[in-house]
Amino acid sequence: IPPCGSPSQIAHRNSEAEAQHISLQNMKIFLGALAFSFFAKGFSGSYMKSMSTQIERRFEISSSVVGIIDGSFEIGNLMVMILVSYLGSKVHRPKVIAAGCLIMSFGTFLSVMPHFLMGRYNYERIQLTEENSSTSIISFLLQISSSETYFQKCKYVFPTGCEKAASSYLWIFVLMGNLLRGIGEAPIMPLGVSYVDDFSKEENSAFYIGTIRSCGMVGPTLGFLLGSFCANLWVDVGVVDLESLTINPKDTRWVGAWWLGLVICGAVSFLSSLPFWFLPYSLPKEGDERNLKKLSESSLMLLCVTVPSLMSRCVNTQLSFPDFLPTLKKLLGNPVFLVYLFLTILQYNSMVGLITFETKFMEQQFNVSVSRAIFLIGVILLPITILGMFLGGFIIKKFKLHITGMVKFGCATFIAAYLLNLLYFTCDCEVLQVAGLTVSYSGFVFLSSSCNSDCSCVLNQWDPVCGDNGITYMTACFAGCKSSIGTGKNMVFHNCSCVQVEGLESGNSSAVLGQCQRESCTKTFPYFLALLSTCALILALGGTPTYMIMFRSVSPDLKSFAVGIDALCGRILGGLPAPIYFGALIDQTCLKWGTKRCGGSGSCRVYDTKLLNFIFFMKSQNCLQNKNHFPNTAVSQGETRKLQN
């Protein structure tokens, strides 16, 4: 720019000295703010994932509908991702990120609304009719005659005050809130990562991005821990006497305080937006003070309004929307990026389905409560993943790996994880034994048998009891029980004619509330967790190098666009359909559906764990196969030498 005595040019030159002093500080502030925004979106996203089972049970919906709610987040990303990524450095990136964080916050608060619009949660259970509800069960048993038992005076009823039809669709608020979260999160990754890569040294870029992503993984860790805490609290905590409950967190009818954590997530998202409002449009290239005298295109555009003589040069630096298709064609013409994009789509299909329903799988397969499954993911699985991602970025920086080294390193990690994944079948577990459903009474798999034929049991009831023989019965009625002692969780049923125990006469056995525990499954769970953690560490090690291959395969002016297209295609073709069809597959494994208060099927109570395990195993294998192909393909394309040169 030729020297000029205009006030605007003099002011600009005077500001260069100050910019030299604070440039490094601004980069650190941006890195910290971006890391916190990654934390906020990971915190909210993981909490929503951890609450999928609670939302399914609270709104009495199927897993496929939960998949639609989860997929709405990807729809929100789709709506704005192309625009945000294409604009790239042509907008004030920090302020766009700030606006996105505010939208995330609003969407999270919107998802909380159904809790305050719906009535209290009344789970499916057997209770006294109104004429006998004024006395306790113990008092009631003392009043009844020997010819009229408790089960003759009681019947299965739904809680009074049938829920309004409109309340059945309040899950749409959660869907819309998730959609807004997707819109708000869209600019954080492409604009934030490209901002860091534009203004940092090339050798530091991978380390910075790896560190930011690692900091971002702290969010999911704390999100899952918060989810574990809230899942262990009753949904109507503070307004319901917990002593009156007959179920515990291990019961498939239990609903945790899913709404409580969303309030915290919304506040965190709001706080993450604040630093970005005060950050500059651009920064000088890290470590190169001379760049301050050579204004970048971004700085040049800022001077357009004050230096009319530069107008003609400013026009040439800005891309118009008609350039979109040629730019996209240029990007997709890169064979390495095209292969990476295709395999990213396949990976998204595998990973999103697994993550969305991981807690359900642990609960059904290994007999652990949802809150414990969420807790273990948060304190074991995610920290190991963070460590792997950080080490992956550190290895690139330490050994200064180029494309060839990244390819070899990524290939080795994915092959190792693929081989370890084959051991998942050794952690299989038997299906829950439910009389008349998965095991027979006397050689016939029917709910009714001669031992309970006089009880007139209703077939769609689900208030399970565990007999002395280790078999679960759908209700005490199906167990043929004649009497009971105790109240609430401590109720014990006696004289159960269907519970056959070796050494006892028929009809002298008892049953307790709740499903039977599968001890063999509980013993297998630590081995499964160790295997899962090892695979996660190995995959995380190769994740950052593989991600950087995509960065190094495109020209600098297309980096932001490439990140956006990668995220967009992964979400629209992977993240969006995967939870829906994966949830539909899980629904097909359901053996017993719950019943809604106003009739119709609710959420699933019992799954075929053999089939469920097969679905999860095939999903995880598909993920590893897809990722393992990319490093080999990158080498075969002959792009390595081009990129290194």
Tab-separated table of N, CA and C in Angstrom, residues 260-324:
chain	number	residue	atom	x	y	z
A	260	LEU	N	-33.147	-31.037	34.406
A	260	LEU	CA	-32.305	-30.253	35.310
A	260	LEU	C	-30.958	-29.915	34.679
A	261	GLY	N	-30.332	-30.888	34.046
A	261	GLY	CA	-29.037	-30.648	33.420
A	261	GLY	C	-29.108	-29.705	32.244
A	262	LEU	N	-30.255	-29.680	31.555
A	262	LEU	CA	-30.396	-28.783	30.409
A	262	LEU	C	-30.342	-27.320	30.830
A	263	VAL	N	-30.837	-27.025	32.012
A	263	VAL	CA	-30.755	-25.650	32.524
A	263	VAL	C	-29.292	-25.239	32.684
A	264	ILE	N	-28.481	-26.142	33.210
A	264	ILE	CA	-27.047	-25.864	33.386
A	264	ILE	C	-26.359	-25.739	32.034
A	265	CYS	N	-26.698	-26.622	31.099
A	265	CYS	CA	-26.085	-26.581	29.764
A	265	CYS	C	-26.394	-25.272	29.048
A	266	GLY	N	-27.622	-24.788	29.192
A	266	GLY	CA	-27.989	-23.525	28.565
A	266	GLY	C	-27.191	-22.360	29.114
A	267	ALA	N	-26.952	-22.358	30.426
A	267	ALA	CA	-26.164	-21.285	31.043
A	267	ALA	C	-24.711	-21.324	30.570
A	268	VAL	N	-24.137	-22.515	30.443
A	268	VAL	CA	-22.753	-22.649	29.978
A	268	VAL	C	-22.621	-22.162	28.539
A	269	SER	N	-23.579	-22.500	27.691
A	269	SER	CA	-23.540	-22.049	26.295
A	269	SER	C	-23.604	-20.531	26.205
A	270	PHE	N	-24.407	-19.921	27.073
A	270	PHE	CA	-24.491	-18.459	27.084
A	270	PHE	C	-23.148	-17.838	27.468
A	271	LEU	N	-22.503	-18.367	28.487
A	271	LEU	CA	-21.206	-17.832	28.928
A	271	LEU	C	-20.136	-17.988	27.854
A	272	SER	N	-20.217	-19.059	27.069
A	272	SER	CA	-19.192	-19.290	26.045
A	272	SER	C	-19.236	-18.255	24.928
A	273	SER	N	-20.355	-17.558	24.782
A	273	SER	CA	-20.474	-16.567	23.710
A	273	SER	C	-19.787	-15.246	24.049
A	274	LEU	N	-19.607	-14.947	25.321
A	274	LEU	CA	-19.159	-13.617	25.737
A	274	LEU	C	-17.776	-13.221	25.223
A	275	PRO	N	-16.722	-14.054	25.311
A	275	PRO	CA	-15.386	-13.583	24.889
A	275	PRO	C	-15.297	-13.224	23.415
A	276	PHE	N	-16.056	-13.890	22.559
A	276	PHE	CA	-15.915	-13.690	21.116
A	276	PHE	C	-16.363	-12.305	20.660
A	277	TRP	N	-17.230	-11.661	21.429
A	277	TRP	CA	-17.692	-10.328	21.034
A	277	TRP	C	-16.561	-9.298	21.057
A	278	PHE	N	-15.481	-9.573	21.773
A	278	PHE	CA	-14.402	-8.599	21.958
A	278	PHE	C	-13.133	-8.958	21.191
A	279	LEU	N	-13.194	-9.969	20.331
A	279	LEU	CA	-12.016	-10.384	19.567
A	279	LEU	C	-12.013	-9.748	18.183
A	280	PRO	N	-10.824	-9.505	17.602
A	280	PRO	CA	-10.732	-8.797	16.313
A	280	PRO	C	-11.115	-9.667	15.126
A	281	TYR	N	-11.327	-8.980	14.019
A	281	TYR	CA	-11.669	-9.643	12.757
A	281	TYR	C	-10.560	-10.586	12.320
A	282	SER	N	-9.296	-10.148	12.456
A	282	SER	CA	-8.156	-10.956	12.025
A	282	SER	C	-6.974	-10.704	12.946
A	283	LEU	N	-5.973	-11.560	12.823
A	283	LEU	CA	-4.741	-11.446	13.598
A	283	LEU	C	-3.542	-11.545	12.664
A	284	PRO	N	-2.389	-10.968	13.046
A	284	PRO	CA	-1.176	-11.179	12.251
A	284	PRO	C	-0.723	-12.625	12.361
A	285	LYS	N	-0.074	-13.093	11.318
A	285	LYS	CA	0.427	-14.462	11.306
A	285	LYS	C	1.372	-14.668	12.476
A	286	GLU	N	1.153	-15.730	13.234
A	286	GLU	CA	1.956	-16.005	14.417
A	286	GLU	C	3.435	-16.148	14.064
A	287	GLY	N	4.299	-15.423	14.795
A	287	GLY	CA	5.737	-15.548	14.632
A	287	GLY	C	6.314	-14.786	13.469
A	288	ASP	N	5.490	-14.024	12.737
A	288	ASP	CA	5.997	-13.278	11.574
A	288	ASP	C	5.513	-11.846	11.676
A	289	GLU	N	6.311	-10.987	12.300
A	289	GLU	CA	5.907	-9.605	12.514
A	289	GLU	C	5.807	-8.829	11.216
A	290	ARG	N	6.515	-9.281	10.165
A	290	ARG	CA	6.490	-8.546	8.903
A	290	ARG	C	5.115	-8.589	8.251
A	291	ASN	N	4.332	-9.587	8.635
A	291	ASN	CA	3.001	-9.682	8.047
A	291	ASN	C	2.136	-8.489	8.423
A	292	LEU	N	2.539	-7.785	9.490
A	292	LEU	CA	1.763	-6.619	9.880
A	292	LEU	C	1.866	-5.511	8.844
A	293	LYS	N	2.988	-5.474	8.098
A	293	LYS	CA	3.166	-4.439	7.100
A	293	LYS	C	2.552	-4.829	5.768
A	294	LYS	N	2.231	-6.136	5.666
A	294	LYS	CA	1.594	-6.631	4.448
A	294	LYS	C	0.186	-7.052	4.820
A	295	LEU	N	-0.723	-6.160	4.626
A	295	LEU	CA	-2.078	-6.420	5.073
A	295	LEU	C	-2.667	-7.623	4.357
A	296	SER	N	-3.322	-8.454	5.123
A	296	SER	CA	-4.006	-9.594	4.521
A	296	SER	C	-5.251	-9.110	3.809
A	297	GLU	N	-5.854	-10.009	3.075
A	297	GLU	CA	-7.078	-9.648	2.359
A	297	GLU	C	-8.174	-9.254	3.337
A	298	SER	N	-8.179	-9.912	4.504
A	298	SER	CA	-9.188	-9.579	5.499
A	298	SER	C	-8.999	-8.155	5.998
A	299	SER	N	-7.734	-7.761	6.303
A	299	SER	CA	-7.462	-6.400	6.769
A	299	SER	C	-7.746	-5.393	5.675
A	300	LEU	N	-7.464	-5.781	4.437
A	300	LEU	CA	-7.697	-4.890	3.311
A	300	LEU	C	-9.174	-4.551	3.188
A	301	MET	N	-10.014	-5.528	3.403
A	301	MET	CA	-11.451	-5.277	3.290
A	301	MET	C	-11.928	-4.333	4.385
A	302	LEU	N	-11.273	-4.362	5.550
A	302	LEU	CA	-11.652	-3.455	6.623
A	302	LEU	C	-11.384	-1.998	6.260
A	303	LEU	N	-10.358	-1.741	5.408
A	303	LEU	CA	-9.984	-0.382	5.043
A	303	LEU	C	-10.815	0.171	3.897
A	304	CYS	N	-11.672	-0.647	3.319
A	304	CYS	CA	-12.444	-0.205	2.154
A	304	CYS	C	-13.299	1.016	2.467
A	305	VAL	N	-13.826	1.041	3.680
A	305	VAL	CA	-14.754	2.115	4.010
A	305	VAL	C	-14.034	3.426	4.300
A	306	THR	N	-12.723	3.377	4.589
A	306	THR	CA	-12.000	4.595	4.960
A	306	THR	C	-11.015	5.066	3.902
A	307	VAL	N	-10.598	4.185	2.999
A	307	VAL	CA	-9.631	4.555	1.967
A	307	VAL	C	-10.241	4.258	0.596
A	308	PRO	N	-10.945	5.220	-0.003
A	308	PRO	CA	-11.620	4.983	-1.277
A	308	PRO	C	-10.678	4.525	-2.380
A	309	SER	N	-9.393	4.931	-2.332
A	309	SER	CA	-8.479	4.560	-3.405
A	309	SER	C	-8.209	3.064	-3.453
A	310	LEU	N	-8.544	2.355	-2.357
A	310	LEU	CA	-8.300	0.916	-2.324
A	310	LEU	C	-9.519	0.111	-2.767
A	311	MET	N	-10.593	0.790	-3.156
A	311	MET	CA	-11.837	0.118	-3.472
A	311	MET	C	-11.684	-0.911	-4.579
A	312	SER	N	-10.962	-0.551	-5.610
A	312	SER	CA	-10.837	-1.463	-6.745
A	312	SER	C	-10.127	-2.743	-6.343
A	313	ARG	N	-9.143	-2.637	-5.432
A	313	ARG	CA	-8.436	-3.823	-4.976
A	313	ARG	C	-9.311	-4.660	-4.055
A	314	CYS	N	-10.166	-3.989	-3.297
A	314	CYS	CA	-11.052	-4.724	-2.394
A	314	CYS	C	-12.041	-5.575	-3.169
A	315	VAL	N	-12.545	-5.051	-4.270
A	315	VAL	CA	-13.522	-5.790	-5.065
A	315	VAL	C	-12.925	-7.096	-5.558
A	316	ASN	N	-11.647	-7.071	-5.907
A	316	ASN	CA	-11.002	-8.260	-6.457
A	316	ASN	C	-10.762	-9.338	-5.399
A	317	THR	N	-10.768	-8.963	-4.124
A	317	THR	CA	-10.469	-9.947	-3.083
A	317	THR	C	-11.700	-10.691	-2.615
A	318	GLN	N	-12.889	-10.272	-3.012
A	318	GLN	CA	-14.099	-10.880	-2.508
A	318	GLN	C	-14.707	-11.805	-3.552
A	319	LEU	N	-15.087	-12.992	-3.056
A	319	LEU	CA	-15.731	-13.957	-3.933
A	319	LEU	C	-17.229	-13.721	-3.919
A	320	SER	N	-17.856	-13.887	-5.050
A	320	SER	CA	-19.303	-13.749	-5.152
A	320	SER	C	-19.940	-15.132	-5.124
A	321	PHE	N	-21.246	-15.160	-4.895
A	321	PHE	CA	-21.945	-16.429	-4.806
A	321	PHE	C	-21.910	-17.237	-6.103
A	322	PRO	N	-21.846	-16.630	-7.288
A	322	PRO	CA	-21.693	-17.444	-8.503
A	322	PRO	C	-20.417	-18.266	-8.517
A	323	ASP	N	-19.440	-17.903	-7.685
A	323	ASP	CA	-18.202	-18.679	-7.619
A	323	ASP	C	-18.356	-19.951	-6.794
A	324	PHE	N	-19.536	-20.144	-6.198
A	324	PHE	CA	-19.715	-21.282	-5.298
A	324	PHE	C	-19.524	-22.618	-6.013
